[in-house]
């Protein structure tokens, strides 16, 4: 691997009792993962932790040490259970301050709606000292960036706006390319083929995802590589091998 | 807290590149969380890790030491990327064997469908030595139970079948009860009320989940407690306080 082929990695901490109770189905893992993929950054680990200070601090410290980037979702709103800023500041060993620009954003947002900037709302202007803001066009409250650490909202469409604002600003590597080959067969029928094709192609991973549809079993085989040539070659070999086995397969996936 | 009020906890390791690439939206976190809640067990942490041996071993060891129960989803199928059994056996320090009963289940399943029990399919009978099986009525392959550790499928409806089979077999505490109060107001308007009501009621947590619907902002306030009396009292106090503030609220949630 040359220096230019460095693999950029990220960790994600999903913060919130509502995910761990099953009340809310998380949408941020898939959203952040897909977005990172396009930036050429690989999501390497996710931890979901409750709204408990020490648990957030612990997860933030573990993942920011292990990966190039760290993202968090959840816990940056105005209520008493929103403690992400305090936890991250503690993990970073810095104070929490009110960011003047964030305060201004909130003042503008609420005054344009004839609403008051209460003490609770002002909580959303608090950041770890030294942090920058991530603009958010969906609501007044910004996300927060402190070096490699990015604090984002829990509400998925607000997080989407923050990711938009970050698009193209993070250094990444070659995006991971994927191609899917679908096959009307039990994955167990072609396990050997998959293993051999993967082994024969450097820098390619093949994932196998079975499904049951229209009364038949099938599987999608997802080939991943950062090299377009390697990906092409692996997909061609896989299609050829599946064809030889006489299965009903589709290069574009089913 | 008396001995009878022990809080039973669980960790969940979600295994799979497809979740970390954003290709597949995880459904198992919410499913396992809701099921555990009914068993009186609290899901306390989730880690999502790739199909990489050391990473699975590390997560399994961290969470099985931290909590009363450990669950994993994913990576117990027939293909080369299914390495959960090997990883968990390594974490437990035991060998991998073919479980005779699992072999029999697979033999019956495939012979009844005029299919062969190939080497790949036989992989699904491999278990950490000393493990029991978790029956699965959806497909031939069973889940695996080794003491406090439970290995389940990645495909959500197969996991559902395995959870069904485990229902009522795990010792738990009082289930966490929840009640939701909905309110057509910005959560930032009532942040003080929420904090005060939570503070005044032992063993109650109040979560605040904002939404934007029909052109209006609102929030659901979810009150959680293992004590029905405390829950009742907190909900009543909250409704009273919200009523005094003149908001348009609904005890049953919106």
Short mmCIF file of C-alpha atoms in Angstrom, two decimals:
data_model
loop_
_atom_site.label_atom_id
_atom_site.label_comp_id
_atom_site.label_asym_id
_atom_site.label_seq_id
_atom_site.Cartn_x
_atom_site.Cartn_y
_atom_site.Cartn_z
CA UNK A 1 0.00 0.00 0.00
CA UNK A 2 1.44 3.41 -0.93
CA UNK A 3 0.96 6.54 1.13
CA UNK A 4 -1.74 7.72 -1.25
CA UNK A 5 -3.72 4.60 -0.46
CA UNK A 6 -4.11 5.40 3.23
CA UNK A 7 -7.48 4.18 4.43
CA UNK A 8 -9.29 6.92 6.31
CA UNK A 9 -11.46 5.69 9.14
CA UNK A 10 -14.18 7.05 11.38
CA UNK A 11 -16.01 6.01 14.54
CA UNK A 12 -19.57 6.98 15.42
CA UNK A 13 -21.07 7.32 18.90
CA UNK A 14 -24.87 7.24 18.88
CA UNK A 15 -26.10 8.81 22.11
CA UNK A 16 -29.56 8.24 23.49
CA UNK A 17 -31.75 6.19 25.80
CA UNK A 18 -34.45 6.18 23.10
CA UNK A 19 -32.31 3.99 20.82
CA UNK A 20 -31.37 1.57 23.60
CA UNK A 21 -34.99 1.22 24.73
CA UNK A 22 -36.09 0.32 21.22
CA UNK A 23 -38.49 3.25 21.14
CA UNK A 24 -36.68 4.97 18.28
CA UNK A 25 -35.27 3.10 15.30
CA UNK A 26 -31.87 4.58 14.60
CA UNK A 27 -31.47 6.07 11.14
CA UNK A 28 -28.20 7.89 11.69
CA UNK A 29 -25.88 4.87 11.46
CA UNK A 30 -26.87 4.16 7.84
CA UNK A 31 -27.02 7.85 6.98
CA UNK A 32 -23.57 8.67 8.37
CA UNK A 33 -22.12 5.44 6.91
CA UNK A 34 -23.34 6.21 3.37
CA UNK A 35 -22.17 9.80 3.57
CA UNK A 36 -18.71 8.80 4.83
CA UNK A 37 -18.39 6.26 2.01
CA UNK A 38 -18.76 9.07 -0.53
CA UNK A 39 -16.11 11.15 1.30
CA UNK A 40 -13.67 8.23 1.00
CA UNK A 41 -13.83 7.54 4.74
CA UNK A 42 -14.71 4.16 6.15
CA UNK A 43 -17.03 3.86 9.13
CA UNK A 44 -15.15 1.32 11.25
CA UNK A 45 -17.10 1.14 14.49
CA UNK A 46 -20.29 2.37 16.07
CA UNK A 47 -21.13 2.47 19.76
CA UNK A 48 -24.60 3.21 21.05
CA UNK A 49 -24.55 4.51 24.63
CA UNK A 50 -27.16 5.91 27.03
CA UNK A 51 -27.54 9.54 28.17
CA UNK A 52 -25.02 8.99 30.97
CA UNK A 53 -21.98 11.24 31.29
CA UNK A 54 -19.28 8.63 32.02
CA UNK A 55 -20.54 6.29 29.31
CA UNK A 56 -20.40 9.01 26.65
CA UNK A 57 -16.94 10.16 27.80
CA UNK A 58 -15.63 6.60 27.67
CA UNK A 59 -16.98 5.88 24.18
CA UNK A 60 -15.79 9.24 22.80
CA UNK A 61 -12.29 8.68 24.14
CA UNK A 62 -12.11 5.10 22.85
CA UNK A 63 -13.23 5.97 19.33
CA UNK A 64 -11.38 9.26 18.88
CA UNK A 65 -8.13 7.49 19.72
CA UNK A 66 -8.84 4.61 17.37
CA UNK A 67 -9.89 6.39 14.18
CA UNK A 68 -9.13 9.42 11.99
CA UNK A 69 -12.51 11.00 12.61
CA UNK A 70 -15.16 10.79 15.27
CA UNK A 71 -18.83 11.61 14.86
CA UNK A 72 -21.56 11.71 17.49
CA UNK A 73 -25.31 11.93 17.02
CA UNK A 74 -27.83 12.94 19.65
CA UNK A 75 -27.91 14.87 22.91
CA UNK A 76 -27.24 18.43 21.68
CA UNK A 77 -30.75 19.81 22.18
CA UNK A 78 -32.11 22.15 24.87
CA UNK A 79 -33.33 19.72 27.54
CA UNK A 80 -31.79 18.29 30.70
CA UNK A 81 -30.99 14.95 29.02
CA UNK A 82 -28.86 16.68 26.37
CA UNK A 83 -25.39 16.27 27.86
CA UNK A 84 -23.24 15.49 24.83
CA UNK A 85 -21.42 18.85 24.80
CA UNK A 86 -20.46 18.51 28.46
CA UNK A 87 -19.37 14.89 27.98
CA UNK A 88 -17.25 15.63 24.91
CA UNK A 89 -15.65 18.67 26.59
CA UNK A 90 -14.78 16.45 29.54
CA UNK A 91 -13.31 13.82 27.19
CA UNK A 92 -11.25 16.52 25.43
CA UNK A 93 -10.23 18.10 28.73
CA UNK A 94 -11.53 21.57 27.85
CA UNK A 95 -14.16 23.92 29.29
CA UNK A 96 -17.63 24.51 27.97
CA UNK A 97 -18.29 28.06 26.76
CA UNK A 98 -21.14 29.84 24.99
CA UNK A 99 -19.99 30.31 21.38
CA UNK A 100 -20.74 33.96 20.41
CA UNK A 101 -21.61 33.08 16.81
CA UNK A 102 -23.91 30.23 17.90
CA UNK A 103 -25.60 32.59 20.33
CA UNK A 104 -26.15 35.04 17.48
CA UNK A 105 -27.56 32.31 15.23
CA UNK A 106 -30.04 31.34 17.92
CA UNK A 107 -30.96 34.97 18.66
CA UNK A 108 -31.71 35.55 14.98
CA UNK A 109 -33.58 32.29 14.66
CA UNK A 110 -35.86 32.88 17.63
CA UNK A 111 -36.35 36.63 17.23
CA UNK A 112 -37.43 36.10 13.60
CA UNK A 113 -40.09 33.79 15.02
CA UNK A 114 -41.10 36.17 17.82
CA UNK A 115 -39.79 33.73 20.36
CA UNK A 116 -37.53 34.33 23.31
CA UNK A 117 -33.98 33.00 23.63
CA UNK A 118 -34.58 31.27 26.96
CA UNK A 119 -31.90 29.81 29.22
CA UNK A 120 -32.80 26.33 27.89
CA UNK A 121 -32.44 27.38 24.26
CA UNK A 122 -29.16 29.10 25.02
CA UNK A 123 -27.85 25.66 26.03
CA UNK A 124 -27.68 24.95 22.30
CA UNK A 125 -24.98 27.63 21.91
CA UNK A 126 -22.67 25.85 24.39
CA UNK A 127 -19.59 24.23 22.86
CA UNK A 128 -16.26 22.78 24.01
CA UNK A 129 -13.88 25.77 24.17
CA UNK A 130 -12.02 26.07 20.84
CA UNK A 131 -14.73 24.42 18.74
CA UNK A 132 -16.08 25.62 15.40
CA UNK A 133 -19.71 25.46 14.31
CA UNK A 134 -21.32 23.25 11.70
CA UNK A 135 -24.12 25.27 10.10
CA UNK A 136 -27.57 23.78 10.13
CA UNK A 137 -30.18 25.23 7.81
CA UNK A 138 -33.00 23.14 9.31
CA UNK A 139 -33.12 24.72 12.77
CA UNK A 140 -31.29 27.46 14.61
CA UNK A 141 -28.93 25.16 16.49
CA UNK A 142 -25.58 24.40 14.86
CA UNK A 143 -23.54 21.21 15.00
CA UNK A 144 -20.08 21.39 16.54
CA UNK A 145 -16.64 20.54 15.17
CA UNK A 146 -13.57 20.26 17.38
CA UNK A 147 -10.64 19.01 15.31
CA UNK A 148 -11.51 15.46 14.28
CA UNK A 149 -14.62 15.34 16.47
CA UNK A 150 -18.04 16.24 15.00
CA UNK A 151 -21.15 16.58 17.15
CA UNK A 152 -24.41 16.27 15.28
CA UNK A 153 -28.10 16.18 16.03
CA UNK A 154 -30.15 13.10 16.88
CA UNK A 155 -33.04 14.01 14.58
CA UNK A 156 -32.03 12.45 11.23
CA UNK A 157 -33.08 15.26 8.87
CA UNK A 158 -31.19 17.81 10.95
CA UNK A 159 -28.11 15.57 10.91
CA UNK A 160 -28.53 15.35 7.12
CA UNK A 161 -28.28 19.14 6.90
CA UNK A 162 -25.11 19.12 9.01
CA UNK A 163 -23.54 16.39 6.85
CA UNK A 164 -24.38 18.49 3.78
CA UNK A 165 -22.50 21.40 5.31
CA UNK A 166 -19.47 19.13 5.92
CA UNK A 167 -19.46 17.59 2.43
CA UNK A 168 -16.07 17.94 0.79
CA UNK A 169 -14.40 19.46 3.86
CA UNK A 170 -12.84 16.28 5.30
CA UNK A 171 -9.74 14.65 3.87
CA UNK A 172 -10.47 11.11 2.71
CA UNK A 173 -9.06 8.45 0.44
CA UNK A 174 -10.43 6.74 -2.62
CA UNK A 175 -14.12 6.07 -2.07
CA UNK A 176 -15.01 2.43 -1.59
CA UNK A 177 -16.72 1.26 -4.79
CA UNK A 178 -19.35 -1.43 -4.66
CA UNK A 179 -21.12 -3.56 -7.22
CA UNK A 180 -23.89 -6.03 -6.51
CA UNK A 181 -24.48 -9.36 -8.22
CA UNK A 182 -27.83 -10.96 -7.51
CA UNK A 183 -28.50 -14.67 -7.76
CA UNK A 184 -31.59 -16.84 -7.32
CA UNK A 185 -29.84 -19.42 -5.20
CA UNK A 186 -29.26 -20.21 -1.56
CA UNK A 187 -25.99 -18.53 -0.58
CA UNK A 188 -24.87 -21.86 0.87
CA UNK A 189 -24.84 -23.28 -2.71
CA UNK A 190 -22.15 -20.88 -3.84
CA UNK A 191 -20.10 -20.37 -0.69
CA UNK A 192 -17.02 -21.95 -2.31
CA UNK A 193 -17.28 -19.77 -5.41
CA UNK A 194 -17.47 -16.63 -3.28
CA UNK A 195 -14.47 -17.58 -1.19
CA UNK A 196 -12.35 -18.40 -4.24
CA UNK A 197 -13.21 -15.24 -6.15
CA UNK A 198 -12.45 -13.11 -3.09
CA UNK A 199 -9.13 -14.90 -2.54
CA UNK A 200 -8.10 -14.37 -6.18
CA UNK A 201 -8.70 -10.60 -6.08
CA UNK A 202 -6.57 -8.41 -3.87
CA UNK A 203 -8.27 -5.51 -2.12
CA UNK A 204 -11.73 -6.90 -2.83
CA UNK A 205 -14.23 -8.02 -0.23
CA UNK A 206 -17.34 -9.96 -1.11
CA UNK A 207 -20.31 -9.86 1.23
CA UNK A 208 -23.22 -12.26 0.90
CA UNK A 209 -26.73 -11.12 1.82
CA UNK A 210 -29.46 -13.74 1.54
CA UNK A 211 -33.11 -12.90 0.99
CA UNK A 212 -36.45 -14.64 0.59
CA UNK A 213 -38.70 -13.04 -2.00
CA UNK A 214 -41.63 -14.12 -4.17
CA UNK A 215 -41.46 -17.55 -2.59
CA UNK A 216 -37.85 -18.13 -3.62
CA UNK A 217 -34.50 -17.89 -1.89
CA UNK A 218 -31.80 -15.70 -3.37
CA UNK A 219 -28.78 -13.70 -2.36
CA UNK A 220 -27.06 -10.48 -3.30
CA UNK A 221 -23.29 -10.63 -3.43
CA UNK A 222 -21.77 -7.22 -2.83
CA UNK A 223 -18.23 -6.76 -4.12
CA UNK A 224 -16.29 -3.85 -2.57
CA UNK A 225 -12.96 -2.36 -3.58
CA UNK A 226 -11.25 1.02 -3.78
CA UNK A 227 -9.81 0.02 -7.18
CA UNK A 228 -12.17 0.15 -10.14
CA UNK A 229 -10.05 -2.37 -12.10
CA UNK A 230 -9.96 -4.89 -9.27
CA UNK A 231 -13.68 -4.47 -8.72
CA UNK A 232 -14.43 -4.97 -12.43
CA UNK A 233 -12.27 -8.07 -12.61
CA UNK A 234 -13.79 -9.61 -9.46
CA UNK A 235 -17.34 -8.97 -10.64
CA UNK A 236 -16.60 -10.47 -14.07
CA UNK A 237 -15.01 -13.55 -12.53
CA UNK A 238 -17.91 -13.93 -10.12
CA UNK A 239 -20.52 -13.66 -12.88
CA UNK A 240 -18.62 -16.17 -14.98
CA UNK A 241 -18.36 -18.62 -12.09
CA UNK A 242 -22.02 -18.23 -11.16
CA UNK A 243 -22.95 -18.65 -14.84
CA UNK A 244 -20.99 -21.88 -15.03
CA UNK A 245 -22.87 -23.18 -12.04
CA UNK A 246 -26.05 -22.66 -14.01
CA UNK A 247 -27.68 -20.20 -11.62
CA UNK A 248 -30.10 -17.50 -12.55
CA UNK A 249 -28.01 -14.42 -11.76
CA UNK A 250 -28.17 -10.69 -12.52
CA UNK A 251 -25.02 -8.52 -12.65
CA UNK A 252 -26.91 -5.52 -11.31
CA UNK A 253 -28.23 -7.37 -8.29
CA UNK A 254 -31.78 -8.41 -7.56
CA UNK B 1 -32.31 -0.33 46.14
CA UNK B 2 -33.02 -3.79 47.55
CA UNK B 3 -31.57 -7.00 46.16
CA UNK B 4 -34.83 -7.74 44.40
CA UNK B 5 -34.43 -4.50 42.45
CA UNK B 6 -31.21 -5.55 40.72
CA UNK B 7 -31.09 -4.01 37.28
CA UNK B 8 -30.29 -6.66 34.69
CA UNK B 9 -28.25 -5.42 31.78
CA UNK B 10 -27.25 -6.61 28.33
CA UNK B 11 -24.80 -5.63 25.63
CA UNK B 12 -25.31 -6.21 21.90
CA UNK B 13 -22.62 -6.66 19.25
CA UNK B 14 -23.94 -6.11 15.72
CA UNK B 15 -21.55 -7.78 13.29
CA UNK B 16 -21.37 -6.91 9.64
CA UNK B 17 -19.69 -4.79 6.97
CA UNK B 18 -23.11 -4.21 5.39
CA UNK B 19 -24.25 -2.13 8.38
CA UNK B 20 -21.02 -0.09 8.49
CA UNK B 21 -21.16 0.61 4.75
CA UNK B 22 -24.70 1.94 5.05
CA UNK B 23 -25.96 -0.65 2.58
CA UNK B 24 -28.22 -2.34 5.12
CA UNK B 25 -30.28 -0.40 7.65
CA UNK B 26 -29.98 -2.23 10.94
CA UNK B 27 -33.25 -3.42 12.41
CA UNK B 28 -31.85 -5.69 15.09
CA UNK B 29 -30.89 -2.98 17.60
CA UNK B 30 -34.50 -1.84 18.00
CA UNK B 31 -35.82 -5.40 17.86
CA UNK B 32 -33.45 -6.77 20.51
CA UNK B 33 -33.92 -3.64 22.66
CA UNK B 34 -37.71 -3.92 22.69
CA UNK B 35 -37.60 -7.64 23.39
CA UNK B 36 -35.12 -7.19 26.27
CA UNK B 37 -37.31 -4.48 27.77
CA UNK B 38 -40.18 -6.98 28.08
CA UNK B 39 -37.82 -9.52 29.71
CA UNK B 40 -36.91 -6.95 32.36
CA UNK B 41 -33.39 -6.55 30.97
CA UNK B 42 -31.94 -3.21 29.95
CA UNK B 43 -29.92 -2.90 26.76
CA UNK B 44 -26.99 -0.83 28.00
CA UNK B 45 -24.60 -0.67 25.06
CA UNK B 46 -24.38 -1.63 21.41
CA UNK B 47 -21.24 -1.94 19.32
CA UNK B 48 -21.32 -2.35 15.56
CA UNK B 49 -18.12 -3.95 14.24
CA UNK B 50 -16.94 -5.22 10.83
CA UNK B 51 -16.47 -8.86 9.75
CA UNK B 52 -12.94 -8.87 11.18
CA UNK B 53 -11.89 -11.50 13.70
CA UNK B 54 -9.96 -9.33 16.19
CA UNK B 55 -12.60 -6.64 16.16
CA UNK B 56 -15.38 -9.10 17.00
CA UNK B 57 -13.28 -10.77 19.71
CA UNK B 58 -12.51 -7.39 21.28
CA UNK B 59 -16.14 -6.23 21.31
CA UNK B 60 -17.43 -9.57 22.62
CA UNK B 61 -14.93 -9.57 25.47
CA UNK B 62 -15.60 -5.95 26.40
CA UNK B 63 -19.38 -6.36 26.53
CA UNK B 64 -19.58 -9.80 28.11
CA UNK B 65 -17.48 -8.53 31.00
CA UNK B 66 -19.55 -5.39 31.39
CA UNK B 67 -23.09 -6.76 31.41
CA UNK B 68 -25.27 -9.64 32.62
CA UNK B 69 -26.04 -10.84 29.11
CA UNK B 70 -24.43 -10.53 25.71
CA UNK B 71 -26.18 -10.82 22.37
CA UNK B 72 -24.65 -10.81 18.91
CA UNK B 73 -26.40 -10.52 15.55
CA UNK B 74 -24.91 -11.42 12.19
CA UNK B 75 -22.16 -13.61 10.79
CA UNK B 76 -23.55 -17.09 11.55
CA UNK B 77 -24.43 -18.07 7.97
CA UNK B 78 -22.69 -20.45 5.54
CA UNK B 79 -20.32 -18.11 3.68
CA UNK B 80 -16.66 -17.17 4.13
CA UNK B 81 -17.52 -13.83 5.76
CA UNK B 82 -19.49 -15.59 8.53
CA UNK B 83 -16.87 -15.75 11.28
CA UNK B 84 -18.87 -14.97 14.41
CA UNK B 85 -18.70 -18.51 15.84
CA UNK B 86 -14.91 -18.63 15.46
CA UNK B 87 -14.53 -15.15 16.96
CA UNK B 88 -16.76 -15.88 19.95
CA UNK B 89 -15.03 -19.23 20.58
CA UNK B 90 -11.71 -17.41 20.57
CA UNK B 91 -13.08 -14.80 22.98
CA UNK B 92 -14.36 -17.57 25.28
CA UNK B 93 -11.12 -19.56 24.96
CA UNK B 94 -12.83 -22.74 23.73
CA UNK B 95 -12.67 -24.85 20.57
CA UNK B 96 -15.17 -24.87 17.74
CA UNK B 97 -16.98 -28.19 17.24
CA UNK B 98 -19.81 -29.44 15.06
CA UNK B 99 -22.84 -29.73 17.35
CA UNK B 100 -24.47 -33.15 16.67
CA UNK B 101 -28.00 -31.85 17.20
CA UNK B 102 -27.42 -28.86 14.93
CA UNK B 103 -26.04 -31.19 12.29
CA UNK B 104 -29.18 -33.27 12.57
CA UNK B 105 -31.42 -30.21 12.28
CA UNK B 106 -29.62 -29.15 9.11
CA UNK B 107 -29.71 -32.70 7.69
CA UNK B 108 -33.47 -32.84 8.22
CA UNK B 109 -34.01 -29.38 6.86
CA UNK B 110 -32.06 -29.93 3.65
CA UNK B 111 -33.10 -33.54 3.01
CA UNK B 112 -36.77 -32.58 3.34
CA UNK B 113 -36.08 -30.07 0.54
CA UNK B 114 -34.11 -32.54 -1.60
CA UNK B 115 -30.96 -30.51 -1.04
CA UNK B 116 -27.53 -31.67 -0.03
CA UNK B 117 -25.85 -30.81 3.29
CA UNK B 118 -22.74 -29.31 1.72
CA UNK B 119 -19.54 -28.40 3.54
CA UNK B 120 -20.64 -24.74 3.47
CA UNK B 121 -24.04 -25.53 4.99
CA UNK B 122 -22.43 -27.69 7.64
CA UNK B 123 -20.60 -24.55 8.80
CA UNK B 124 -23.93 -23.55 10.34
CA UNK B 125 -23.70 -26.50 12.76
CA UNK B 126 -20.40 -25.24 14.19
CA UNK B 127 -20.57 -23.91 17.76
CA UNK B 128 -18.18 -23.00 20.56
CA UNK B 129 -17.60 -26.27 22.46
CA UNK B 130 -20.08 -26.52 25.32
CA UNK B 131 -22.76 -24.37 23.70
CA UNK B 132 -26.50 -25.08 23.53
CA UNK B 133 -28.72 -24.36 20.54
CA UNK B 134 -31.43 -21.74 20.16
CA UNK B 135 -34.12 -23.25 17.93
CA UNK B 136 -35.07 -21.32 14.83
CA UNK B 137 -38.30 -22.25 13.08
CA UNK B 138 -37.62 -19.96 10.11
CA UNK B 139 -34.63 -21.78 8.64
CA UNK B 140 -32.64 -24.88 9.45
CA UNK B 141 -29.80 -23.08 11.20
CA UNK B 142 -30.09 -22.61 14.97
CA UNK B 143 -28.83 -19.74 17.09
CA UNK B 144 -26.28 -20.48 19.77
CA UNK B 145 -26.27 -19.98 23.53
CA UNK B 146 -23.12 -20.26 25.63
CA UNK B 147 -23.87 -19.21 29.19
CA UNK B 148 -24.70 -15.52 29.08
CA UNK B 149 -23.71 -15.19 25.41
CA UNK B 150 -26.35 -15.51 22.67
CA UNK B 151 -25.45 -15.65 18.97
CA UNK B 152 -28.26 -14.77 16.63
CA UNK B 153 -28.81 -14.28 12.92
CA UNK B 154 -28.32 -11.05 10.99
CA UNK B 155 -31.57 -11.39 9.02
CA UNK B 156 -34.14 -9.68 11.28
CA UNK B 157 -37.05 -12.11 10.89
CA UNK B 158 -34.79 -15.06 11.70
CA UNK B 159 -33.51 -13.22 14.77
CA UNK B 160 -37.16 -12.63 15.72
CA UNK B 161 -37.73 -16.38 15.72
CA UNK B 162 -34.69 -16.95 17.93
CA UNK B 163 -35.84 -14.26 20.39
CA UNK B 164 -39.24 -15.96 20.50
CA UNK B 165 -37.53 -19.20 21.46
CA UNK B 166 -35.66 -17.40 24.27
CA UNK B 167 -38.71 -15.59 25.65
CA UNK B 168 -39.13 -16.21 29.35
CA UNK B 169 -35.89 -18.18 29.70
CA UNK B 170 -33.63 -15.36 30.92
CA UNK B 171 -33.71 -14.02 34.44
CA UNK B 172 -34.59 -10.34 34.48
CA UNK B 173 -35.88 -7.68 36.84
CA UNK B 174 -38.96 -5.55 36.78
CA UNK B 175 -39.62 -4.46 33.21
CA UNK B 176 -39.03 -0.79 32.55
CA UNK B 177 -42.43 0.85 32.17
CA UNK B 178 -42.88 3.85 29.92
CA UNK B 179 -45.57 6.40 29.36
CA UNK B 180 -45.55 9.14 26.75
CA UNK B 181 -46.92 12.65 27.09
CA UNK B 182 -47.19 14.59 23.86
CA UNK B 183 -47.19 18.37 23.65
CA UNK B 184 -47.56 20.87 20.81
CA UNK B 185 -44.66 23.00 21.92
CA UNK B 186 -40.95 23.39 21.24
CA UNK B 187 -39.14 21.22 23.78
CA UNK B 188 -37.00 24.23 24.61
CA UNK B 189 -40.12 25.96 26.03
CA UNK B 190 -40.59 23.36 28.73
CA UNK B 191 -37.02 22.28 29.48
CA UNK B 192 -37.27 23.62 33.06
CA UNK B 193 -40.52 21.78 33.73
CA UNK B 194 -39.02 18.49 32.52
CA UNK B 195 -35.91 18.86 34.66
CA UNK B 196 -37.93 19.70 37.77
CA UNK B 197 -40.40 16.85 37.38
CA UNK B 198 -37.56 14.37 36.83
CA UNK B 199 -35.69 15.67 39.87
CA UNK B 200 -38.80 15.33 42.07
CA UNK B 201 -39.40 11.66 41.14
CA UNK B 202 -36.89 9.02 42.16
CA UNK B 203 -36.23 6.22 39.69
CA UNK B 204 -37.88 8.12 36.85
CA UNK B 205 -36.16 9.30 33.70
CA UNK B 206 -37.80 11.71 31.29
CA UNK B 207 -36.63 11.77 27.68
CA UNK B 208 -37.63 14.55 25.31
CA UNK B 209 -38.11 13.78 21.61
CA UNK B 210 -38.95 16.75 19.40
CA UNK B 211 -40.82 16.42 16.13
CA UNK B 212 -42.11 18.59 13.31
CA UNK B 213 -45.49 17.54 11.97
CA UNK B 214 -48.37 19.15 10.08
CA UNK B 215 -46.41 22.39 9.99
CA UNK B 216 -46.09 22.59 13.80
CA UNK B 217 -43.34 21.80 16.29
CA UNK B 218 -44.07 19.40 19.11
CA UNK B 219 -42.36 16.95 21.40
CA UNK B 220 -43.07 13.65 23.05
CA UNK B 221 -41.90 13.33 26.63
CA UNK B 222 -41.23 9.72 27.53
CA UNK B 223 -41.29 8.92 31.25
CA UNK B 224 -39.56 5.65 32.24
CA UNK B 225 -39.57 3.84 35.57
CA UNK B 226 -39.59 0.30 36.93
CA UNK B 227 -42.14 1.42 39.56
CA UNK B 228 -45.72 1.86 38.41
CA UNK B 229 -46.48 4.23 41.29
CA UNK B 230 -43.51 6.48 40.59
CA UNK B 231 -44.33 6.49 36.89
CA UNK B 232 -47.96 7.41 37.57
CA UNK B 233 -47.00 10.21 39.89
CA UNK B 234 -44.38 11.64 37.50
CA UNK B 235 -46.79 11.57 34.57
CA UNK B 236 -49.53 13.26 36.60
CA UNK B 237 -47.16 15.97 37.81
CA UNK B 238 -45.86 16.51 34.29
CA UNK B 239 -49.35 16.81 32.82
CA UNK B 240 -50.34 19.24 35.54
CA UNK B 241 -47.24 21.35 34.98
CA UNK B 242 -47.69 21.38 31.22
CA UNK B 243 -51.37 22.20 31.67
CA UNK B 244 -50.52 25.19 33.86
CA UNK B 245 -48.18 26.46 31.17
CA UNK B 246 -51.14 26.51 28.85
CA UNK B 247 -49.76 24.08 26.26
CA UNK B 248 -51.80 21.82 24.09
CA UNK B 249 -50.76 18.44 25.47
CA UNK B 250 -51.99 14.85 25.27
CA UNK B 251 -51.35 12.33 28.07
CA UNK B 252 -51.16 9.46 25.59
CA UNK B 253 -48.53 11.12 23.44
CA UNK B 254 -48.88 12.52 19.97
#
